[in-house]
mmCIF file of C-alpha atoms in Angstrom:
data_model
loop_
_atom_site.group_PDB
_atom_site.id
_atom_site.type_symbol
_atom_site.label_atom_id
_atom_site.label_comp_id
_atom_site.label_asym_id
_atom_site.label_seq_id
_atom_site.Cartn_x
_atom_site.Cartn_y
_atom_site.Cartn_z
ATOM 1 C CA MET A 1 -20.613 11.549 -25.137
ATOM 2 C CA LYS A 2 -18.096 14.106 -23.307
ATOM 3 C CA ASN A 3 -20.117 15.762 -20.715
ATOM 4 C CA LEU A 4 -21.055 12.007 -19.765
ATOM 5 C CA HIS A 5 -18.438 11.185 -19.277
ATOM 6 C CA LYS A 6 -17.330 14.180 -17.593
ATOM 7 C CA ASN A 7 -19.885 13.856 -15.099
ATOM 8 C CA TYR A 8 -20.060 9.988 -14.532
ATOM 9 C CA LEU A 9 -15.867 11.145 -13.163
ATOM 10 C CA LEU A 10 -17.568 14.328 -11.441
ATOM 11 C CA LEU A 11 -19.707 11.775 -9.289
ATOM 12 C CA ALA A 12 -17.098 9.145 -8.210
ATOM 13 C CA TYR A 13 -14.791 13.397 -7.423
ATOM 14 C CA ASN A 14 -17.719 13.620 -5.096
ATOM 15 C CA LEU A 15 -17.553 9.933 -3.627
ATOM 16 C CA ALA A 16 -13.962 11.017 -2.808
ATOM 17 C CA LYS A 17 -14.642 14.113 -0.985
ATOM 18 C CA LYS A 18 -16.103 13.315 1.629
ATOM 19 C CA LYS A 19 -14.048 10.660 2.239
ATOM 20 C CA PHE A 20 -11.531 13.456 2.505
ATOM 21 C CA GLY A 21 -9.327 12.552 5.636
ATOM 22 C CA LYS A 22 -10.133 8.523 6.309
ATOM 23 C CA THR A 23 -8.325 7.268 4.337
ATOM 24 C CA PHE A 24 -4.435 8.252 4.901
ATOM 25 C CA PRO A 25 -1.801 7.279 4.282
ATOM 26 C CA ASN A 26 -3.838 6.185 1.368
ATOM 27 C CA PRO A 27 -5.545 9.311 -1.100
ATOM 28 C CA SER A 28 -8.733 9.609 -1.779
ATOM 29 C CA VAL A 29 -10.313 7.357 -4.722
ATOM 30 C CA GLY A 30 -14.108 7.570 -6.123
ATOM 31 C CA CYS A 31 -15.088 4.489 -8.839
ATOM 32 C CA LEU A 32 -17.652 3.345 -10.732
ATOM 33 C CA ILE A 33 -18.843 0.620 -12.597
ATOM 34 C CA VAL A 34 -21.549 1.766 -15.500
ATOM 35 C CA ASN A 35 -22.829 -0.862 -17.647
ATOM 36 C CA LYS A 36 -25.153 0.234 -20.198
ATOM 37 C CA GLY A 37 -25.975 3.896 -18.955
ATOM 38 C CA LYS A 38 -27.068 2.870 -15.234
ATOM 39 C CA ILE A 39 -24.413 3.169 -12.366
ATOM 40 C CA ILE A 40 -24.243 -0.378 -10.957
ATOM 41 C CA THR A 41 -22.158 0.506 -7.905
ATOM 42 C CA SER A 42 -19.644 2.942 -7.006
ATOM 43 C CA GLY A 43 -17.372 3.572 -4.390
ATOM 44 C CA VAL A 44 -14.449 4.853 -2.458
ATOM 45 C CA THR A 45 -11.360 3.949 -0.519
ATOM 46 C CA GLY A 46 -12.080 2.836 2.605
ATOM 47 C CA LYS A 47 -10.304 3.938 5.851
ATOM 48 C CA ASN A 48 -7.439 4.162 6.992
ATOM 49 C CA GLY A 49 -6.532 3.217 3.202
ATOM 50 C CA ARG A 50 -8.236 -0.485 2.419
ATOM 51 C CA PRO A 51 -9.372 -1.984 0.306
ATOM 52 C CA HIS A 52 -8.499 0.253 -2.239
ATOM 53 C CA ALA A 53 -11.939 2.634 -4.588
ATOM 54 C CA GLU A 54 -11.607 -0.378 -7.580
ATOM 55 C CA GLU A 55 -11.781 -3.048 -5.245
ATOM 56 C CA PHE A 56 -14.605 -2.559 -2.914
ATOM 57 C CA VAL A 57 -17.320 -1.184 -6.324
ATOM 58 C CA ILE A 58 -15.664 -5.115 -7.717
ATOM 59 C CA LYS A 59 -16.746 -7.561 -4.949
ATOM 60 C CA LYS A 60 -19.549 -5.280 -4.529
ATOM 61 C CA ALA A 61 -20.557 -5.502 -8.251
ATOM 62 C CA GLY A 62 -20.226 -9.264 -8.576
ATOM 63 C CA ASN A 63 -20.626 -10.676 -12.266
ATOM 64 C CA LYS A 64 -22.199 -7.440 -13.171
ATOM 65 C CA THR A 65 -18.615 -6.487 -13.907
ATOM 66 C CA PHE A 66 -18.162 -8.080 -17.390
ATOM 67 C CA GLY A 67 -19.202 -6.104 -20.446
ATOM 68 C CA SER A 68 -18.626 -2.522 -18.395
ATOM 69 C CA THR A 69 -17.478 0.838 -17.650
ATOM 70 C CA MET A 70 -14.772 1.897 -15.143
ATOM 71 C CA TYR A 71 -14.694 5.703 -13.736
ATOM 72 C CA VAL A 72 -11.717 6.374 -11.282
ATOM 73 C CA THR A 73 -9.886 9.815 -10.027
ATOM 74 C CA LEU A 74 -7.488 7.746 -9.566
ATOM 75 C CA GLU A 75 -4.944 5.610 -12.398
ATOM 76 C CA PRO A 76 -5.569 2.112 -10.314
ATOM 77 C CA CYS A 77 -2.459 0.127 -8.387
ATOM 78 C CA PHE A 78 -0.428 -1.406 -10.644
ATOM 79 C CA HIS A 79 1.994 -3.554 -7.426
ATOM 80 C CA ASN A 80 0.386 -6.651 -5.743
ATOM 81 C CA SER A 81 -1.548 -6.970 -2.698
ATOM 82 C CA LYS A 82 -2.871 -10.069 -1.118
ATOM 83 C CA ASN A 83 -5.724 -10.260 -4.207
ATOM 84 C CA GLY A 84 -3.047 -8.472 -7.142
ATOM 85 C CA SER A 85 -3.083 -5.211 -7.993
ATOM 86 C CA CYS A 86 -6.065 -3.462 -8.581
ATOM 87 C CA ALA A 87 -5.359 -2.825 -12.763
ATOM 88 C CA GLN A 88 -4.853 -7.030 -12.524
ATOM 89 C CA GLN A 89 -8.638 -7.387 -10.719
ATOM 90 C CA ILE A 90 -9.942 -4.794 -13.445
ATOM 91 C CA LEU A 91 -8.641 -6.870 -16.038
ATOM 92 C CA ASN A 92 -9.903 -10.665 -14.408
ATOM 93 C CA ALA A 93 -13.852 -8.141 -14.032
ATOM 94 C CA GLY A 94 -14.406 -8.170 -17.637
ATOM 95 C CA ILE A 95 -14.117 -4.453 -17.677
ATOM 96 C CA LYS A 96 -14.249 -2.889 -21.060
ATOM 97 C CA LYS A 97 -13.837 0.598 -20.939
ATOM 98 C CA ILE A 98 -11.908 2.437 -18.572
ATOM 99 C CA TYR A 99 -11.411 6.667 -17.352
ATOM 100 C CA ILE A 100 -9.200 8.188 -14.756
ATOM 101 C CA SER A 101 -8.769 11.371 -14.041
ATOM 102 C CA CYS A 102 -4.925 10.920 -12.755
ATOM 103 C CA ILE A 103 -1.723 9.611 -13.409
ATOM 104 C CA ASP A 104 -0.425 7.753 -10.185
ATOM 105 C CA PRO A 105 3.339 9.614 -9.512
ATOM 106 C CA ASN A 106 3.608 6.538 -7.171
ATOM 107 C CA PRO A 107 7.125 5.215 -8.567
ATOM 108 C CA LYS A 108 4.921 1.401 -7.994
ATOM 109 C CA THR A 109 2.655 2.601 -10.445
ATOM 110 C CA ASN A 110 2.916 5.523 -12.283
ATOM 111 C CA GLY A 111 1.884 4.747 -15.884
ATOM 112 C CA ARG A 112 1.971 1.024 -15.243
ATOM 113 C CA SER A 113 -1.478 0.061 -15.134
ATOM 114 C CA ILE A 114 -2.892 2.223 -18.128
ATOM 115 C CA ASN A 115 0.074 0.389 -19.891
ATOM 116 C CA PHE A 116 -1.478 -3.061 -18.779
ATOM 117 C CA PHE A 117 -4.618 -1.286 -19.625
ATOM 118 C CA LYS A 118 -4.542 -0.677 -23.428
ATOM 119 C CA LYS A 119 -1.864 -3.921 -24.148
ATOM 120 C CA ASN A 120 -4.721 -6.117 -22.915
ATOM 121 C CA GLY A 121 -7.366 -4.281 -24.853
ATOM 122 C CA ILE A 122 -9.202 -2.011 -21.689
ATOM 123 C CA TYR A 123 -10.332 1.697 -23.565
ATOM 124 C CA THR A 124 -7.951 3.748 -21.475
ATOM 125 C CA ASN A 125 -9.043 7.310 -21.480
ATOM 126 C CA VAL A 126 -6.965 9.590 -19.033
ATOM 127 C CA GLY A 127 -7.000 13.487 -17.699
ATOM 128 C CA ILE A 128 -11.321 13.969 -17.614
ATOM 129 C CA ASN A 129 -11.539 16.332 -14.373
ATOM 130 C CA SER A 130 -8.096 15.861 -13.933
ATOM 131 C CA LYS A 131 -6.933 19.528 -12.132
ATOM 132 C CA ILE A 132 -9.621 19.274 -9.293
ATOM 133 C CA SER A 133 -8.990 15.912 -8.498
ATOM 134 C CA LYS A 134 -5.397 16.183 -7.880
ATOM 135 C CA LYS A 135 -6.613 19.353 -5.925
ATOM 136 C CA LEU A 136 -8.342 17.325 -4.056
ATOM 137 C CA ASN A 137 -5.127 15.110 -3.369
ATOM 138 C CA GLN A 138 -2.344 17.735 -3.134
ATOM 139 C CA PHE A 139 -0.760 15.980 0.187
ATOM 140 C CA PHE A 140 -0.425 12.917 -1.273
ATOM 141 C CA PHE A 141 1.316 14.360 -5.266
ATOM 142 C CA LYS A 142 3.235 16.904 -3.657
ATOM 143 C CA SER A 143 4.672 14.512 -1.063
ATOM 144 C CA ILE A 144 5.814 11.585 -3.322
ATOM 145 C CA LYS A 145 7.546 13.505 -5.542
ATOM 146 C CA HIS A 146 9.568 15.490 -3.229
ATOM 147 C CA LYS A 147 9.536 13.166 -0.167
ATOM 148 C CA ILE A 148 8.169 15.554 2.089
ATOM 149 C CA PRO A 149 5.171 15.595 4.038
ATOM 150 C CA TYR A 150 2.361 18.406 2.704
ATOM 151 C CA ILE A 151 2.291 21.044 5.272
ATOM 152 C CA LYS A 152 -0.879 23.274 6.692
ATOM 153 C CA VAL A 153 -0.603 25.797 8.931
ATOM 154 C CA LYS A 154 -3.558 27.693 11.668
ATOM 155 C CA LEU A 155 -3.162 30.309 13.708
ATOM 156 C CA ALA A 156 -5.338 32.916 15.174
ATOM 157 C CA THR A 157 -4.189 36.377 15.168
ATOM 158 C CA SER A 158 -5.697 40.197 15.568
ATOM 159 C CA GLU A 159 -6.192 42.955 13.784
ATOM 160 C CA ASP A 160 -2.826 43.820 14.371
ATOM 161 C CA TRP A 161 -1.289 39.730 13.397
ATOM 162 C CA LYS A 162 -1.046 38.963 17.184
ATOM 163 C CA ILE A 163 -0.972 35.171 17.693
ATOM 164 C CA THR A 164 -1.180 36.307 22.355
ATOM 165 C CA LYS A 165 -1.043 38.691 24.752
ATOM 166 C CA TYR A 166 2.324 39.499 25.878
ATOM 167 C CA PHE A 167 2.779 37.217 28.900
ATOM 168 C CA TYR A 168 0.946 34.760 26.701
ATOM 169 C CA ASN A 169 -2.120 35.559 29.313
ATOM 170 C CA SER A 170 -5.452 34.831 26.662
ATOM 171 C CA LYS A 171 -6.099 32.354 26.163
ATOM 172 C CA TRP A 172 -8.559 31.714 22.576
ATOM 173 C CA ILE A 173 -8.105 35.170 20.978
ATOM 174 C CA SER A 174 -10.904 33.372 17.738
ATOM 175 C CA ASN A 175 -15.101 32.271 18.725
ATOM 176 C CA LYS A 176 -16.901 28.987 18.979
ATOM 177 C CA LYS A 177 -17.800 29.479 14.966
ATOM 178 C CA SER A 178 -13.713 30.164 14.065
ATOM 179 C CA ARG A 179 -12.397 27.031 16.655
ATOM 180 C CA GLU A 180 -16.065 24.081 15.606
ATOM 181 C CA TYR A 181 -13.829 25.143 11.964
ATOM 182 C CA SER A 182 -10.541 24.428 13.388
ATOM 183 C CA HIS A 183 -11.400 21.022 14.277
ATOM 184 C CA PHE A 184 -13.176 20.122 10.811
ATOM 185 C CA LEU A 185 -9.396 21.494 9.221
ATOM 186 C CA ARG A 186 -7.864 18.751 11.929
ATOM 187 C CA SER A 187 -10.541 16.039 10.640
ATOM 188 C CA ARG A 188 -8.938 16.672 7.485
ATOM 189 C CA SER A 189 -4.831 15.787 7.897
ATOM 190 C CA GLN A 190 -2.952 13.359 8.990
ATOM 191 C CA ALA A 191 -1.448 14.237 11.719
ATOM 192 C CA ILE A 192 -0.759 17.437 14.397
ATOM 193 C CA LEU A 193 1.870 19.146 15.142
ATOM 194 C CA THR A 194 3.136 21.364 17.497
ATOM 195 C CA THR A 195 5.874 22.611 20.184
ATOM 196 C CA ALA A 196 6.871 21.924 23.120
ATOM 197 C CA LYS A 197 7.093 25.343 23.692
ATOM 198 C CA THR A 198 3.002 25.685 23.119
ATOM 199 C CA VAL A 199 2.146 22.227 25.005
ATOM 200 C CA ILE A 200 4.079 23.695 28.898
ATOM 201 C CA LYS A 201 2.189 27.586 27.718
ATOM 202 C CA ASP A 202 -1.650 25.995 26.569
ATOM 203 C CA ASP A 203 -1.179 22.130 27.347
ATOM 204 C CA PRO A 204 -3.957 21.711 24.578
ATOM 205 C CA ARG A 205 -5.198 18.117 24.176
ATOM 206 C CA LEU A 206 -5.223 18.362 19.781
ATOM 207 C CA THR A 207 -7.785 15.740 19.468
ATOM 208 C CA VAL A 208 -10.190 15.859 16.980
ATOM 209 C CA ARG A 209 -13.853 17.478 17.764
ATOM 210 C CA GLN A 210 -17.459 18.753 17.402
ATOM 211 C CA LYS A 211 -20.196 20.284 19.565
ATOM 212 C CA ASN A 212 -17.244 19.759 22.185
ATOM 213 C CA LYS A 213 -17.183 16.108 21.943
ATOM 214 C CA LYS A 214 -13.846 13.955 21.403
ATOM 215 C CA ILE A 215 -15.020 12.597 17.860
ATOM 216 C CA HIS A 216 -11.006 10.577 17.508
ATOM 217 C CA MET A 217 -7.596 11.359 18.503
ATOM 218 C CA ILE A 218 -4.824 10.922 15.431
ATOM 219 C CA PRO A 219 -1.293 11.058 15.614
ATOM 220 C CA ILE A 220 0.624 13.960 17.625
ATOM 221 C CA ILE A 221 4.140 15.607 16.604
ATOM 222 C CA VAL A 222 5.918 17.452 18.863
ATOM 223 C CA ILE A 223 9.175 19.291 17.740
ATOM 224 C CA ASP A 224 11.264 19.219 21.348
ATOM 225 C CA LYS A 225 14.723 20.149 21.548
ATOM 226 C CA ASN A 226 15.687 20.789 25.142
ATOM 227 C CA LEU A 227 12.713 17.030 25.612
ATOM 228 C CA THR A 228 11.026 18.862 27.900
ATOM 229 C CA ILE A 229 7.381 17.739 27.624
ATOM 230 C CA PRO A 230 5.664 18.359 30.887
ATOM 231 C CA LEU A 231 5.409 14.699 31.494
ATOM 232 C CA GLY A 232 2.121 14.974 32.778
ATOM 233 C CA SER A 233 0.858 16.930 30.079
ATOM 234 C CA LYS A 234 -2.435 15.970 28.694
ATOM 235 C CA ILE A 235 -0.618 14.572 24.716
ATOM 236 C CA VAL A 236 1.949 12.207 26.823
ATOM 237 C CA LYS A 237 -1.489 11.015 28.686
ATOM 238 C CA SER A 238 -2.877 10.391 25.276
ATOM 239 C CA ALA A 239 0.830 8.526 23.957
ATOM 240 C CA LYS A 240 -1.414 5.303 25.659
ATOM 241 C CA PHE A 241 -4.753 5.842 22.928
ATOM 242 C CA ARG A 242 -2.494 7.395 19.610
ATOM 243 C CA LYS A 243 0.648 7.746 17.979
ATOM 244 C CA VAL A 244 3.105 10.625 19.999
ATOM 245 C CA ILE A 245 6.248 11.293 18.318
ATOM 246 C CA ILE A 246 8.642 13.880 19.622
ATOM 247 C CA PHE A 247 11.564 15.101 17.926
ATOM 248 C CA THR A 248 14.504 15.779 20.843
ATOM 249 C CA SER A 249 18.327 16.721 20.054
ATOM 250 C CA LYS A 250 18.338 15.350 23.639
ATOM 251 C CA LYS A 251 18.411 12.178 25.911
ATOM 252 C CA ASN A 252 18.251 13.124 29.388
ATOM 253 C CA ILE A 253 16.390 11.619 32.153
ATOM 254 C CA ARG A 254 12.949 12.591 30.782
ATOM 255 C CA TYR A 255 13.693 9.852 27.793
ATOM 256 C CA SER A 256 13.614 7.152 29.050
ATOM 257 C CA LYS A 257 9.896 8.396 31.220
ATOM 258 C CA LEU A 258 8.591 9.595 28.468
ATOM 259 C CA ILE A 259 9.362 5.645 25.973
ATOM 260 C CA LYS A 260 7.467 4.070 28.940
ATOM 261 C CA LEU A 261 4.953 6.323 28.828
ATOM 262 C CA GLY A 262 4.557 5.377 25.377
ATOM 263 C CA CYS A 263 5.401 7.808 23.527
ATOM 264 C CA ASN A 264 7.904 6.913 19.821
ATOM 265 C CA ILE A 265 10.846 9.571 20.216
ATOM 266 C CA PHE A 266 13.335 10.553 17.773
ATOM 267 C CA VAL A 267 16.808 12.294 18.616
ATOM 268 C CA GLN A 268 18.311 13.885 15.476
ATOM 269 C CA LYS A 269 21.389 15.936 15.677
ATOM 270 C CA LEU A 270 21.606 19.988 16.072
ATOM 271 C CA ASP A 271 22.483 21.782 13.016
ATOM 272 C CA LYS A 272 25.605 24.283 12.583
ATOM 273 C CA LYS A 273 22.287 27.471 13.522
ATOM 274 C CA ASN A 274 22.660 24.531 17.061
ATOM 275 C CA ASN A 275 18.922 23.950 16.325
ATOM 276 C CA LEU A 276 17.609 20.596 14.818
ATOM 277 C CA ASN A 277 16.943 20.241 11.269
ATOM 278 C CA LEU A 278 12.643 21.273 10.151
ATOM 279 C CA ARG A 279 12.863 19.530 6.368
ATOM 280 C CA SER A 280 15.767 16.710 8.083
ATOM 281 C CA ILE A 281 12.378 16.093 10.522
ATOM 282 C CA MET A 282 10.237 16.545 7.170
ATOM 283 C CA LYS A 283 12.066 13.858 6.011
ATOM 284 C CA LYS A 284 11.688 11.394 8.138
ATOM 285 C CA ILE A 285 7.540 12.426 9.223
ATOM 286 C CA TYR A 286 7.344 11.287 5.256
ATOM 287 C CA TYR A 287 9.497 8.313 6.110
ATOM 288 C CA LEU A 288 6.800 7.662 8.754
ATOM 289 C CA ASN A 289 4.007 7.331 6.206
ATOM 290 C CA ILE A 290 2.852 10.693 6.898
ATOM 291 C CA TYR A 291 2.031 12.851 4.223
ATOM 292 C CA ASP A 292 -0.479 15.483 5.590
ATOM 293 C CA VAL A 293 1.109 17.262 8.424
ATOM 294 C CA PHE A 294 -1.636 20.297 10.434
ATOM 295 C CA VAL A 295 1.237 22.515 12.187
ATOM 296 C CA GLU A 296 -0.361 24.562 15.263
ATOM 297 C CA ALA A 297 2.363 25.749 17.677
ATOM 298 C CA GLY A 298 3.503 29.635 17.966
ATOM 299 C CA GLY A 299 4.434 32.668 15.570
ATOM 300 C CA ILE A 300 8.343 32.475 16.251
ATOM 301 C CA PHE A 301 8.243 28.433 14.343
ATOM 302 C CA PHE A 302 6.040 29.522 11.929
ATOM 303 C CA THR A 303 8.520 32.217 11.205
ATOM 304 C CA ASN A 304 10.772 29.222 11.260
ATOM 305 C CA LEU A 305 8.792 26.958 8.492
ATOM 306 C CA VAL A 306 8.280 29.472 6.086
ATOM 307 C CA LYS A 307 12.368 30.719 6.186
ATOM 308 C CA SER A 308 12.567 26.916 4.953
ATOM 309 C CA LYS A 309 9.993 27.150 2.838
ATOM 310 C CA LEU A 310 7.521 24.212 4.804
ATOM 311 C CA VAL A 311 4.146 25.508 3.903
ATOM 312 C CA ASP A 312 2.395 24.380 1.897
ATOM 313 C CA GLU A 313 -1.201 26.034 2.880
ATOM 314 C CA PHE A 314 -1.744 29.076 5.608
ATOM 315 C CA HIS A 315 -5.313 29.186 7.376
ATOM 316 C CA LEU A 316 -5.295 32.370 9.818
ATOM 317 C CA PHE A 317 -8.030 33.197 11.525
ATOM 318 C CA THR A 318 -8.098 36.948 12.814
ATOM 319 C CA ALA A 319 -10.453 38.405 15.642
ATOM 320 C CA PRO A 320 -12.018 41.912 15.314
ATOM 321 C CA PHE A 321 -9.521 43.643 18.052
ATOM 322 C CA LYS A 322 -6.175 45.173 18.594
ATOM 323 C CA VAL A 323 -3.646 43.209 20.868
ATOM 324 C CA GLY A 324 -1.587 46.229 21.008
ATOM 325 C CA LYS A 325 3.027 46.436 20.285
ATOM 326 C CA ARG A 326 3.463 44.347 23.273
ATOM 327 C CA GLY A 327 1.699 41.316 21.895
ATOM 328 C CA LYS A 328 3.754 38.268 20.644
ATOM 329 C CA PRO A 329 3.083 38.547 16.425
ATOM 330 C CA MET A 330 2.171 35.907 14.689
ATOM 331 C CA ILE A 331 5.376 36.151 12.482
ATOM 332 C CA ASP A 332 8.351 38.155 12.455
ATOM 333 C CA ASN A 333 8.029 40.514 9.400
ATOM 334 C CA ILE A 334 5.502 40.216 7.940
ATOM 335 C CA LYS A 335 6.753 42.272 5.230
ATOM 336 C CA LEU A 336 8.104 38.461 4.378
ATOM 337 C CA PHE A 337 4.651 36.887 5.022
ATOM 338 C CA LYS A 338 3.065 39.142 2.620
ATOM 339 C CA SER A 339 5.469 38.458 -0.080
ATOM 340 C CA ARG A 340 5.444 34.594 0.150
ATOM 341 C CA PHE A 341 1.246 33.618 0.346
ATOM 342 C CA LEU A 342 -1.471 34.277 -2.299
ATOM 343 C CA PRO A 343 -5.694 33.852 -0.958
ATOM 344 C CA VAL A 344 -7.034 31.331 -1.738
ATOM 345 C CA LYS A 345 -10.159 31.887 -0.060
ATOM 346 C CA LYS A 346 -12.191 33.818 2.441
ATOM 347 C CA MET A 347 -15.134 33.684 4.710
ATOM 348 C CA TYR A 348 -16.290 34.758 7.732
ATOM 349 C CA PHE A 349 -17.429 33.144 11.358
ATOM 350 C CA ASP A 350 -19.804 36.371 12.543
ATOM 351 C CA GLN A 351 -16.843 39.096 13.362
ATOM 352 C CA ASP A 352 -13.698 36.492 12.762
ATOM 353 C CA ILE A 353 -13.154 36.488 9.905
ATOM 354 C CA TYR A 354 -11.513 33.431 7.606
ATOM 355 C CA GLN A 355 -8.675 32.712 4.971
ATOM 356 C CA MET A 356 -7.178 30.482 3.276
ATOM 357 C CA PHE A 357 -3.802 30.787 1.323
ATOM 358 C CA TYR A 358 -1.228 29.272 -0.671
ATOM 359 C CA PHE A 359 2.926 29.222 -0.773
ATOM 360 C CA LYS A 360 3.114 31.431 -4.214
#
């Protein structure tokens, strides 16, 4: 019987997995309702986090919910909303049993819905498939706990760990298939973070594309200590269509012009080393309701993130050639990288090698 419940929750998990990246700032939650051994309905969190999966399936099932069993990958919310909390809607729907993979870490819920179900006579089981459900939405669990976003970094390097030639005259190191996978990684992120230096050198669009066609734009965050980002850069121009956030220490002549062009600018104080404090910036990003960040910048910025212990995931594409000693390294001390990152995944895109690492 336990395997049956596990399989239903696995179905709910797979629904959530397919939708991951489209429900930010909320986690992607899968849910289904079963009655007399048949799945009545199933669903997942809506675009941009609404409606919640439970609310969606209850509405879809109508009066078929009475006496049924619900399977959901995350504890239903307990906080008030337009139609009442998901917990209250589940009670009102006459659901008699509920199987939940994970407890919601949000203090507004965090076990309160589970206690509510038990007090109201709903059989409640918690913990089946919790490991995979937590891993899917690890950005949510990490950001709630530490009040900073989950941070992923992507870099493409040569075999000798160089990200570009000395004079920055190499546009791409990775091949077309690797770049296509990079866009897939972007699509599963809430925002992209880069630096003014990267914008000046490369003038990237940082959109999500498939087969060279733009699919959508996600928010862009730029770290720009001296507010040097070009007014005519592709990212600044895109502020008409998407959120562009700039963190700086300056309020120079560009400031008002960037504001008029649609950019959001936050002026931060410099630390004792005359640098922007990256951890402080990440906390600010969290309070802007951005909980998942994909970093595309250079080796110096990657080094600073690693030293500040701000990298959760690292995505590395390695091309089959060497740049040489005069190339720009991906990190200032390769031993630092090897000591702090654990490889968890490896794939091949023709001759390119892709590896995913977790911070130890």
